[in-house]
Amino acid sequence: MKKTVLFASLASSSLLFLSGCATPERYGASATMFEQGQYGPARELFKDQKRNPEKDGDKYVLDDLIVGAASHAAMDFDAAIAAFDSAETGIKAQDEALLAGKGVAQASAILSNDNSLPYPVQQYDKIMANTYKAIDQLAKGEVDAARVELNRAGERQRMCKVHFAKLIQKQEEEAAAAKRDAKFADAFKIVEQSLANPETEKNVEAYRAMTEDWGSYADFMNPFTTFLRGLFLALYGEDASDYEEACRLMRQCHAV
């Protein structure tokens, strides 16, 4: 019982932060309501929709995420889980569309600020949808279901590590190639001269002093999700491997 109360408390104190490149007026209104703690009215803004599940696909992902977040914050756990489940369906549809090569036209339209397009789901949206759904299930005492969601969140974090590692490698290779390209030689020369300037060096050192305590994560991770997974395994671990994993996850959080 105490464990359920603990996760119900987590549900009441956590919020899902969502953003889009261009949002209609009601998205702005819902954000204002969130800030004011009016979670019920925030989700009511999205209840008048007439959907066609076969045709709409990922059209309402952002709406579902907002309704899920509002229901989660209002501690209406059943409604939150249902909304996040619906969002997952839309996320799957978007992933399948991207794999099918339909993402190029969408990306072009996104750059042109086309509001008619579905919300482009980000990696953190997927991770946090699983994370908050797990909290809602734990608040209801559905431990096994929560374990599944946290495993999914962990797998998505792992996929993020791979994704961003490839992205960083690509950018490093492009930067190295640019340095070797003669047409960029003058530009790099100007940069080097600028860095050698005493005034620039002074400013760089001042900035470095301001950020000397900062650091980067060794790999991509969402500390909250990592902490929650560690806490879950510490409380509900079934064997030694669960407790070992809990320790590993907590060490990751401590390193942050």
PDB file of N, CA and C in Angstrom, residues 149-248:
ATOM      1  N   GLU A 149       5.861  -1.095 -19.128  1.00  0.00           N
ATOM      2  CA  GLU A 149       6.047   0.270 -19.629  1.00  0.00           C
ATOM      3  C   GLU A 149       7.449   0.794 -19.332  1.00  0.00           C
ATOM      4  N   LEU A 150       7.968   0.494 -18.155  1.00  0.00           N
ATOM      5  CA  LEU A 150       9.312   0.957 -17.814  1.00  0.00           C
ATOM      6  C   LEU A 150      10.366   0.241 -18.650  1.00  0.00           C
ATOM      7  N   ASN A 151      10.115  -1.019 -18.971  1.00  0.00           N
ATOM      8  CA  ASN A 151      11.025  -1.727 -19.875  1.00  0.00           C
ATOM      9  C   ASN A 151      11.015  -1.077 -21.257  1.00  0.00           C
ATOM     10  N   ARG A 152       9.826  -0.674 -21.708  1.00  0.00           N
ATOM     11  CA  ARG A 152       9.721   0.003 -23.004  1.00  0.00           C
ATOM     12  C   ARG A 152      10.447   1.348 -22.967  1.00  0.00           C
ATOM     13  N   ALA A 153      10.277   2.073 -21.872  1.00  0.00           N
ATOM     14  CA  ALA A 153      10.964   3.360 -21.739  1.00  0.00           C
ATOM     15  C   ALA A 153      12.475   3.152 -21.760  1.00  0.00           C
ATOM     16  N   GLY A 154      12.937   2.109 -21.072  1.00  0.00           N
ATOM     17  CA  GLY A 154      14.364   1.810 -21.060  1.00  0.00           C
ATOM     18  C   GLY A 154      14.880   1.444 -22.438  1.00  0.00           C
ATOM     19  N   GLU A 155      14.100   0.677 -23.178  1.00  0.00           N
ATOM     20  CA  GLU A 155      14.504   0.296 -24.532  1.00  0.00           C
ATOM     21  C   GLU A 155      14.550   1.519 -25.441  1.00  0.00           C
ATOM     22  N   ARG A 156      13.605   2.427 -25.265  1.00  0.00           N
ATOM     23  CA  ARG A 156      13.613   3.643 -26.081  1.00  0.00           C
ATOM     24  C   ARG A 156      14.805   4.535 -25.725  1.00  0.00           C
ATOM     25  N   GLN A 157      15.199   4.529 -24.463  1.00  0.00           N
ATOM     26  CA  GLN A 157      16.404   5.269 -24.094  1.00  0.00           C
ATOM     27  C   GLN A 157      17.631   4.644 -24.769  1.00  0.00           C
ATOM     28  N   ARG A 158      17.659   3.320 -24.797  1.00  0.00           N
ATOM     29  CA  ARG A 158      18.781   2.639 -25.453  1.00  0.00           C
ATOM     30  C   ARG A 158      18.829   3.000 -26.935  1.00  0.00           C
ATOM     31  N   MET A 159      17.660   3.027 -27.573  1.00  0.00           N
ATOM     32  CA  MET A 159      17.595   3.384 -28.989  1.00  0.00           C
ATOM     33  C   MET A 159      18.046   4.829 -29.208  1.00  0.00           C
ATOM     34  N   CYS A 160      17.739   5.694 -28.244  1.00  0.00           N
ATOM     35  CA  CYS A 160      18.176   7.088 -28.337  1.00  0.00           C
ATOM     36  C   CYS A 160      19.698   7.180 -28.314  1.00  0.00           C
ATOM     37  N   LYS A 161      20.321   6.375 -27.473  1.00  0.00           N
ATOM     38  CA  LYS A 161      21.784   6.372 -27.410  1.00  0.00           C
ATOM     39  C   LYS A 161      22.371   6.040 -28.775  1.00  0.00           C
ATOM     40  N   VAL A 162      21.805   5.016 -29.408  1.00  0.00           N
ATOM     41  CA  VAL A 162      22.281   4.607 -30.730  1.00  0.00           C
ATOM     42  C   VAL A 162      22.039   5.719 -31.746  1.00  0.00           C
ATOM     43  N   HIS A 163      20.831   6.296 -31.703  1.00  0.00           N
ATOM     44  CA  HIS A 163      20.458   7.348 -32.652  1.00  0.00           C
ATOM     45  C   HIS A 163      21.396   8.548 -32.553  1.00  0.00           C
ATOM     46  N   PHE A 164      21.607   9.036 -31.328  1.00  0.00           N
ATOM     47  CA  PHE A 164      22.418  10.238 -31.164  1.00  0.00           C
ATOM     48  C   PHE A 164      23.905   9.956 -31.364  1.00  0.00           C
ATOM     49  N   ALA A 165      24.337   8.737 -31.064  1.00  0.00           N
ATOM     50  CA  ALA A 165      25.732   8.373 -31.326  1.00  0.00           C
ATOM     51  C   ALA A 165      26.013   8.431 -32.827  1.00  0.00           C
ATOM     52  N   LYS A 166      25.067   7.924 -33.622  1.00  0.00           N
ATOM     53  CA  LYS A 166      25.221   7.971 -35.078  1.00  0.00           C
ATOM     54  C   LYS A 166      25.181   9.413 -35.577  1.00  0.00           C
ATOM     55  N   LEU A 167      24.293  10.212 -34.988  1.00  0.00           N
ATOM     56  CA  LEU A 167      24.164  11.610 -35.400  1.00  0.00           C
ATOM     57  C   LEU A 167      25.447  12.386 -35.099  1.00  0.00           C
ATOM     58  N   ILE A 168      25.999  12.160 -33.912  1.00  0.00           N
ATOM     59  CA  ILE A 168      27.245  12.837 -33.532  1.00  0.00           C
ATOM     60  C   ILE A 168      28.392  12.408 -34.441  1.00  0.00           C
ATOM     61  N   GLN A 169      28.461  11.102 -34.708  1.00  0.00           N
ATOM     62  CA  GLN A 169      29.517  10.597 -35.583  1.00  0.00           C
ATOM     63  C   GLN A 169      29.419  11.220 -36.975  1.00  0.00           C
ATOM     64  N   LYS A 170      28.200  11.328 -37.489  1.00  0.00           N
ATOM     65  CA  LYS A 170      28.000  11.918 -38.811  1.00  0.00           C
ATOM     66  C   LYS A 170      28.447  13.376 -38.834  1.00  0.00           C
ATOM     67  N   GLN A 171      28.093  14.122 -37.792  1.00  0.00           N
ATOM     68  CA  GLN A 171      28.469  15.532 -37.739  1.00  0.00           C
ATOM     69  C   GLN A 171      29.980  15.699 -37.602  1.00  0.00           C
ATOM     70  N   GLU A 172      30.608  14.821 -36.834  1.00  0.00           N
ATOM     71  CA  GLU A 172      32.062  14.881 -36.689  1.00  0.00           C
ATOM     72  C   GLU A 172      32.751  14.585 -38.018  1.00  0.00           C
ATOM     73  N   GLU A 173      32.215  13.612 -38.752  1.00  0.00           N
ATOM     74  CA  GLU A 173      32.789  13.274 -40.055  1.00  0.00           C
ATOM     75  C   GLU A 173      32.612  14.419 -41.040  1.00  0.00           C
ATOM     76  N   GLU A 174      31.441  15.070 -41.001  1.00  0.00           N
ATOM     77  CA  GLU A 174      31.192  16.206 -41.889  1.00  0.00           C
ATOM     78  C   GLU A 174      32.111  17.378 -41.550  1.00  0.00           C
ATOM     79  N   ALA A 175      32.340  17.593 -40.245  1.00  0.00           N
ATOM     80  CA  ALA A 175      33.227  18.680 -39.827  1.00  0.00           C
ATOM     81  C   ALA A 175      34.662  18.407 -40.265  1.00  0.00           C
ATOM     82  N   ALA A 176      35.085  17.144 -40.126  1.00  0.00           N
ATOM     83  CA  ALA A 176      36.441  16.776 -40.542  1.00  0.00           C
ATOM     84  C   ALA A 176      36.600  16.929 -42.048  1.00  0.00           C
ATOM     85  N   ALA A 177      35.559  16.542 -42.798  1.00  0.00           N
ATOM     86  CA  ALA A 177      35.610  16.670 -44.256  1.00  0.00           C
ATOM     87  C   ALA A 177      35.656  18.137 -44.667  1.00  0.00           C
ATOM     88  N   ALA A 178      34.917  18.977 -43.945  1.00  0.00           N
ATOM     89  CA  ALA A 178      34.905  20.406 -44.264  1.00  0.00           C
ATOM     90  C   ALA A 178      36.281  21.026 -44.058  1.00  0.00           C
ATOM     91  N   LYS A 179      36.989  20.570 -43.032  1.00  0.00           N
ATOM     92  CA  LYS A 179      38.334  21.095 -42.776  1.00  0.00           C
ATOM     93  C   LYS A 179      39.294  20.738 -43.901  1.00  0.00           C
ATOM     94  N   ARG A 180      39.048  19.589 -44.523  1.00  0.00           N
ATOM     95  CA  ARG A 180      39.922  19.155 -45.615  1.00  0.00           C
ATOM     96  C   ARG A 180      39.542  19.783 -46.946  1.00  0.00           C
ATOM     97  N   ASP A 181      38.351  20.365 -47.003  1.00  0.00           N
ATOM     98  CA  ASP A 181      37.854  20.941 -48.255  1.00  0.00           C
ATOM     99  C   ASP A 181      38.485  22.317 -48.477  1.00  0.00           C
ATOM    100  N   ALA A 182      39.132  22.492 -49.607  1.00  0.00           N
ATOM    101  CA  ALA A 182      39.847  23.742 -49.898  1.00  0.00           C
ATOM    102  C   ALA A 182      38.926  24.959 -49.893  1.00  0.00           C
ATOM    103  N   LYS A 183      37.678  24.767 -50.291  1.00  0.00           N
ATOM    104  CA  LYS A 183      36.784  25.922 -50.382  1.00  0.00           C
ATOM    105  C   LYS A 183      36.417  26.496 -49.017  1.00  0.00           C
ATOM    106  N   PHE A 184      36.677  25.712 -47.942  1.00  0.00           N
ATOM    107  CA  PHE A 184      36.415  26.216 -46.597  1.00  0.00           C
ATOM    108  C   PHE A 184      37.689  26.707 -45.906  1.00  0.00           C
ATOM    109  N   ALA A 185      38.802  26.626 -46.609  1.00  0.00           N
ATOM    110  CA  ALA A 185      40.094  26.966 -45.999  1.00  0.00           C
ATOM    111  C   ALA A 185      40.114  28.391 -45.464  1.00  0.00           C
ATOM    112  N   ASP A 186      39.616  29.336 -46.256  1.00  0.00           N
ATOM    113  CA  ASP A 186      39.624  30.736 -45.821  1.00  0.00           C
ATOM    114  C   ASP A 186      38.760  30.936 -44.582  1.00  0.00           C
ATOM    115  N   ALA A 187      37.612  30.256 -44.548  1.00  0.00           N
ATOM    116  CA  ALA A 187      36.710  30.395 -43.404  1.00  0.00           C
ATOM    117  C   ALA A 187      37.366  29.874 -42.128  1.00  0.00           C
ATOM    118  N   PHE A 188      38.022  28.717 -42.219  1.00  0.00           N
ATOM    119  CA  PHE A 188      38.695  28.164 -41.042  1.00  0.00           C
ATOM    120  C   PHE A 188      39.872  29.039 -40.615  1.00  0.00           C
ATOM    121  N   LYS A 189      40.519  29.650 -41.586  1.00  0.00           N
ATOM    122  CA  LYS A 189      41.637  30.535 -41.268  1.00  0.00           C
ATOM    123  C   LYS A 189      41.154  31.739 -40.468  1.00  0.00           C
ATOM    124  N   ILE A 190      39.998  32.273 -40.862  1.00  0.00           N
ATOM    125  CA  ILE A 190      39.422  33.417 -40.147  1.00  0.00           C
ATOM    126  C   ILE A 190      39.062  33.022 -38.718  1.00  0.00           C
ATOM    127  N   VAL A 191      38.493  31.823 -38.562  1.00  0.00           N
ATOM    128  CA  VAL A 191      38.127  31.339 -37.227  1.00  0.00           C
ATOM    129  C   VAL A 191      39.369  31.198 -36.355  1.00  0.00           C
ATOM    130  N   GLU A 192      40.422  30.608 -36.913  1.00  0.00           N
ATOM    131  CA  GLU A 192      41.657  30.418 -36.156  1.00  0.00           C
ATOM    132  C   GLU A 192      42.270  31.758 -35.751  1.00  0.00           C
ATOM    133  N   GLN A 193      42.226  32.724 -36.654  1.00  0.00           N
ATOM    134  CA  GLN A 193      42.757  34.049 -36.339  1.00  0.00           C
ATOM    135  C   GLN A 193      41.933  34.711 -35.234  1.00  0.00           C
ATOM    136  N   SER A 194      40.626  34.504 -35.309  1.00  0.00           N
ATOM    137  CA  SER A 194      39.751  35.084 -34.291  1.00  0.00           C
ATOM    138  C   SER A 194      40.032  34.479 -32.921  1.00  0.00           C
ATOM    139  N   LEU A 195      40.227  33.166 -32.882  1.00  0.00           N
ATOM    140  CA  LEU A 195      40.506  32.493 -31.613  1.00  0.00           C
ATOM    141  C   LEU A 195      41.856  32.900 -31.040  1.00  0.00           C
ATOM    142  N   ALA A 196      42.776  33.271 -31.930  1.00  0.00           N
ATOM    143  CA  ALA A 196      44.108  33.689 -31.483  1.00  0.00           C
ATOM    144  C   ALA A 196      44.115  35.128 -30.975  1.00  0.00           C
ATOM    145  N   ASN A 197      43.043  35.855 -31.233  1.00  0.00           N
ATOM    146  CA  ASN A 197      42.945  37.244 -30.782  1.00  0.00           C
ATOM    147  C   ASN A 197      42.880  37.286 -29.256  1.00  0.00           C
ATOM    148  N   PRO A 198      43.720  38.095 -28.591  1.00  0.00           N
ATOM    149  CA  PRO A 198      43.741  38.159 -27.120  1.00  0.00           C
ATOM    150  C   PRO A 198      42.377  38.479 -26.509  1.00  0.00           C
ATOM    151  N   GLU A 199      41.618  39.355 -27.141  1.00  0.00           N
ATOM    152  CA  GLU A 199      40.309  39.727 -26.610  1.00  0.00           C
ATOM    153  C   GLU A 199      39.343  38.543 -26.672  1.00  0.00           C
ATOM    154  N   THR A 200      39.396  37.816 -27.790  1.00  0.00           N
ATOM    155  CA  THR A 200      38.551  36.632 -27.925  1.00  0.00           C
ATOM    156  C   THR A 200      38.939  35.583 -26.893  1.00  0.00           C
ATOM    157  N   GLU A 201      40.241  35.383 -26.738  1.00  0.00           N
ATOM    158  CA  GLU A 201      40.727  34.399 -25.771  1.00  0.00           C
ATOM    159  C   GLU A 201      40.274  34.755 -24.354  1.00  0.00           C
ATOM    160  N   LYS A 202      40.285  36.049 -24.050  1.00  0.00           N
ATOM    161  CA  LYS A 202      39.840  36.515 -22.735  1.00  0.00           C
ATOM    162  C   LYS A 202      38.363  36.188 -22.516  1.00  0.00           C
ATOM    163  N   ASN A 203      37.544  36.439 -23.539  1.00  0.00           N
ATOM    164  CA  ASN A 203      36.109  36.165 -23.431  1.00  0.00           C
ATOM    165  C   ASN A 203      35.831  34.670 -23.315  1.00  0.00           C
ATOM    166  N   VAL A 204      36.581  33.875 -24.073  1.00  0.00           N
ATOM    167  CA  VAL A 204      36.410  32.424 -24.019  1.00  0.00           C
ATOM    168  C   VAL A 204      36.753  31.897 -22.631  1.00  0.00           C
ATOM    169  N   GLU A 205      37.836  32.395 -22.052  1.00  0.00           N
ATOM    170  CA  GLU A 205      38.248  31.956 -20.722  1.00  0.00           C
ATOM    171  C   GLU A 205      37.218  32.349 -19.666  1.00  0.00           C
ATOM    172  N   ALA A 206      36.635  33.543 -19.828  1.00  0.00           N
ATOM    173  CA  ALA A 206      35.608  33.994 -18.883  1.00  0.00           C
ATOM    174  C   ALA A 206      34.384  33.084 -18.955  1.00  0.00           C
ATOM    175  N   TYR A 207      34.010  32.719 -20.175  1.00  0.00           N
ATOM    176  CA  TYR A 207      32.862  31.822 -20.356  1.00  0.00           C
ATOM    177  C   TYR A 207      33.179  30.440 -19.805  1.00  0.00           C
ATOM    178  N   ARG A 208      34.412  29.985 -20.031  1.00  0.00           N
ATOM    179  CA  ARG A 208      34.811  28.665 -19.554  1.00  0.00           C
ATOM    180  C   ARG A 208      34.749  28.605 -18.027  1.00  0.00           C
ATOM    181  N   ALA A 209      35.121  29.706 -17.382  1.00  0.00           N
ATOM    182  CA  ALA A 209      35.071  29.753 -15.920  1.00  0.00           C
ATOM    183  C   ALA A 209      33.635  29.648 -15.416  1.00  0.00           C
ATOM    184  N   MET A 210      32.706  30.236 -16.175  1.00  0.00           N
ATOM    185  CA  MET A 210      31.294  30.183 -15.788  1.00  0.00           C
ATOM    186  C   MET A 210      30.726  28.780 -15.915  1.00  0.00           C
ATOM    187  N   THR A 211      31.279  27.989 -16.816  1.00  0.00           N
ATOM    188  CA  THR A 211      30.698  26.675 -17.118  1.00  0.00           C
ATOM    189  C   THR A 211      31.607  25.517 -16.709  1.00  0.00           C
ATOM    190  N   GLU A 212      32.616  25.793 -15.885  1.00  0.00           N
ATOM    191  CA  GLU A 212      33.585  24.746 -15.563  1.00  0.00           C
ATOM    192  C   GLU A 212      32.971  23.583 -14.789  1.00  0.00           C
ATOM    193  N   ASP A 213      31.861  23.846 -14.095  1.00  0.00           N
ATOM    194  CA  ASP A 213      31.211  22.771 -13.341  1.00  0.00           C
ATOM    195  C   ASP A 213      30.201  21.998 -14.182  1.00  0.00           C
ATOM    196  N   TRP A 214      30.013  22.431 -15.414  1.00  0.00           N
ATOM    197  CA  TRP A 214      29.073  21.737 -16.278  1.00  0.00           C
ATOM    198  C   TRP A 214      29.719  20.485 -16.850  1.00  0.00           C
ATOM    199  N   GLY A 215      28.895  19.580 -17.276  1.00  0.00           N
ATOM    200  CA  GLY A 215      29.410  18.369 -17.902  1.00  0.00           C
ATOM    201  C   GLY A 215      28.363  17.797 -18.833  1.00  0.00           C
ATOM    202  N   SER A 216      28.765  16.902 -19.668  1.00  0.00           N
ATOM    203  CA  SER A 216      27.830  16.260 -20.589  1.00  0.00           C
ATOM    204  C   SER A 216      27.606  14.821 -20.152  1.00  0.00           C
ATOM    205  N   TYR A 217      26.435  14.298 -20.492  1.00  0.00           N
ATOM    206  CA  TYR A 217      26.162  12.902 -20.196  1.00  0.00           C
ATOM    207  C   TYR A 217      27.054  12.029 -21.072  1.00  0.00           C
ATOM    208  N   ALA A 218      27.488  10.912 -20.513  1.00  0.00           N
ATOM    209  CA  ALA A 218      28.291   9.991 -21.317  1.00  0.00           C
ATOM    210  C   ALA A 218      27.472   9.473 -22.491  1.00  0.00           C
ATOM    211  N   ASP A 219      26.216   9.200 -22.242  1.00  0.00           N
ATOM    212  CA  ASP A 219      25.286   8.763 -23.280  1.00  0.00           C
ATOM    213  C   ASP A 219      23.963   9.476 -23.050  1.00  0.00           C
ATOM    214  N   PHE A 220      23.096   9.419 -24.070  1.00  0.00           N
ATOM    215  CA  PHE A 220      21.782  10.030 -23.893  1.00  0.00           C
ATOM    216  C   PHE A 220      21.033   9.322 -22.775  1.00  0.00           C
ATOM    217  N   MET A 221      20.432  10.093 -21.880  1.00  0.00           N
ATOM    218  CA  MET A 221      19.573   9.511 -20.859  1.00  0.00           C
ATOM    219  C   MET A 221      18.646  10.581 -20.318  1.00  0.00           C
ATOM    220  N   ASN A 222      17.471  10.153 -19.909  1.00  0.00           N
ATOM    221  CA  ASN A 222      16.535  11.028 -19.218  1.00  0.00           C
ATOM    222  C   ASN A 222      16.636  10.659 -17.739  1.00  0.00           C
ATOM    223  N   PRO A 223      17.210  11.520 -16.907  1.00  0.00           N
ATOM    224  CA  PRO A 223      17.448  11.158 -15.508  1.00  0.00           C
ATOM    225  C   PRO A 223      16.191  10.727 -14.759  1.00  0.00           C
ATOM    226  N   PHE A 224      15.044  11.367 -15.062  1.00  0.00           N
ATOM    227  CA  PHE A 224      13.825  11.014 -14.336  1.00  0.00           C
ATOM    228  C   PHE A 224      13.405   9.581 -14.641  1.00  0.00           C
ATOM    229  N   THR A 225      13.427   9.226 -15.919  1.00  0.00           N
ATOM    230  CA  THR A 225      13.057   7.865 -16.307  1.00  0.00           C
ATOM    231  C   THR A 225      14.033   6.857 -15.721  1.00  0.00           C
ATOM    232  N   THR A 226      15.309   7.185 -15.776  1.00  0.00           N
ATOM    233  CA  THR A 226      16.327   6.288 -15.222  1.00  0.00           C
ATOM    234  C   THR A 226      16.128   6.107 -13.719  1.00  0.00           C
ATOM    235  N   PHE A 227      15.856   7.214 -13.021  1.00  0.00           N
ATOM    236  CA  PHE A 227      15.620   7.143 -11.573  1.00  0.00           C
ATOM    237  C   PHE A 227      14.387   6.300 -11.266  1.00  0.00           C
ATOM    238  N   LEU A 228      13.313   6.524 -12.026  1.00  0.00           N
ATOM    239  CA  LEU A 228      12.073   5.794 -11.770  1.00  0.00           C
ATOM    240  C   LEU A 228      12.259   4.295 -11.992  1.00  0.00           C
ATOM    241  N   ARG A 229      12.981   3.936 -13.041  1.00  0.00           N
ATOM    242  CA  ARG A 229      13.244   2.514 -13.292  1.00  0.00           C
ATOM    243  C   ARG A 229      14.059   1.911 -12.150  1.00  0.00           C
ATOM    244  N   GLY A 230      15.058   2.660 -11.683  1.00  0.00           N
ATOM    245  CA  GLY A 230      15.863   2.166 -10.567  1.00  0.00           C
ATOM    246  C   GLY A 230      15.043   2.014  -9.299  1.00  0.00           C
ATOM    247  N   LEU A 231      14.190   3.008  -9.026  1.00  0.00           N
ATOM    248  CA  LEU A 231      13.337   2.958  -7.838  1.00  0.00           C
ATOM    249  C   LEU A 231      12.365   1.786  -7.919  1.00  0.00           C
ATOM    250  N   PHE A 232      11.798   1.592  -9.099  1.00  0.00           N
ATOM    251  CA  PHE A 232      10.853   0.484  -9.282  1.00  0.00           C
ATOM    252  C   PHE A 232      11.528  -0.858  -8.987  1.00  0.00           C
ATOM    253  N   LEU A 233      12.708  -1.068  -9.557  1.00  0.00           N
ATOM    254  CA  LEU A 233      13.391  -2.344  -9.363  1.00  0.00           C
ATOM    255  C   LEU A 233      13.846  -2.530  -7.922  1.00  0.00           C
ATOM    256  N   ALA A 234      14.170  -1.420  -7.248  1.00  0.00           N
ATOM    257  CA  ALA A 234      14.554  -1.521  -5.842  1.00  0.00           C
ATOM    258  C   ALA A 234      13.365  -1.929  -4.978  1.00  0.00           C
ATOM    259  N   LEU A 235      12.173  -1.450  -5.340  1.00  0.00           N
ATOM    260  CA  LEU A 235      10.974  -1.741  -4.552  1.00  0.00           C
ATOM    261  C   LEU A 235      10.300  -3.050  -4.950  1.00  0.00           C
ATOM    262  N   TYR A 236      10.326  -3.347  -6.243  1.00  0.00           N
ATOM    263  CA  TYR A 236       9.578  -4.501  -6.744  1.00  0.00           C
ATOM    264  C   TYR A 236      10.480  -5.560  -7.385  1.00  0.00           C
ATOM    265  N   GLY A 237      11.766  -5.493  -7.120  1.00  0.00           N
ATOM    266  CA  GLY A 237      12.683  -6.464  -7.701  1.00  0.00           C
ATOM    267  C   GLY A 237      12.307  -7.892  -7.342  1.00  0.00           C
ATOM    268  N   GLU A 238      12.485  -8.789  -8.302  1.00  0.00           N
ATOM    269  CA  GLU A 238      12.104 -10.189  -8.103  1.00  0.00           C
ATOM    270  C   GLU A 238      13.302 -11.095  -7.864  1.00  0.00           C
ATOM    271  N   ASP A 239      14.490 -10.628  -8.246  1.00  0.00           N
ATOM    272  CA  ASP A 239      15.681 -11.452  -8.041  1.00  0.00           C
ATOM    273  C   ASP A 239      16.913 -10.553  -7.978  1.00  0.00           C
ATOM    274  N   ALA A 240      18.070 -11.186  -7.819  1.00  0.00           N
ATOM    275  CA  ALA A 240      19.316 -10.431  -7.655  1.00  0.00           C
ATOM    276  C   ALA A 240      19.621  -9.556  -8.865  1.00  0.00           C
ATOM    277  N   SER A 241      19.284 -10.034 -10.063  1.00  0.00           N
ATOM    278  CA  SER A 241      19.578  -9.251 -11.267  1.00  0.00           C
ATOM    279  C   SER A 241      18.792  -7.942 -11.280  1.00  0.00           C
ATOM    280  N   ASP A 242      17.561  -7.969 -10.748  1.00  0.00           N
ATOM    281  CA  ASP A 242      16.769  -6.740 -10.664  1.00  0.00           C
ATOM    282  C   ASP A 242      17.446  -5.729  -9.741  1.00  0.00           C
ATOM    283  N   TYR A 243      17.938  -6.206  -8.605  1.00  0.00           N
ATOM    284  CA  TYR A 243      18.574  -5.299  -7.646  1.00  0.00           C
ATOM    285  C   TYR A 243      19.904  -4.768  -8.183  1.00  0.00           C
ATOM    286  N   GLU A 244      20.612  -5.607  -8.921  1.00  0.00           N
ATOM    287  CA  GLU A 244      21.856  -5.152  -9.542  1.00  0.00           C
ATOM    288  C   GLU A 244      21.569  -4.063 -10.572  1.00  0.00           C
ATOM    289  N   GLU A 245      20.503  -4.264 -11.350  1.00  0.00           N
ATOM    290  CA  GLU A 245      20.123  -3.261 -12.344  1.00  0.00           C
ATOM    291  C   GLU A 245      19.676  -1.978 -11.661  1.00  0.00           C
ATOM    292  N   ALA A 246      18.971  -2.094 -10.539  1.00  0.00           N
ATOM    293  CA  ALA A 246      18.549  -0.909  -9.789  1.00  0.00           C
ATOM    294  C   ALA A 246      19.766  -0.107  -9.340  1.00  0.00           C
ATOM    295  N   CYS A 247      20.782  -0.795  -8.853  1.00  0.00           N
ATOM    296  CA  CYS A 247      22.013  -0.112  -8.424  1.00  0.00           C
ATOM    297  C   CYS A 247      22.695   0.578  -9.598  1.00  0.00           C
ATOM    298  N   ARG A 248      22.735  -0.098 -10.740  1.00  0.00           N
ATOM    299  CA  ARG A 248      23.375   0.483 -11.922  1.00  0.00           C
ATOM    300  C   ARG A 248      22.650   1.752 -12.359  1.00  0.00           C
TER     301      ARG A 248
END
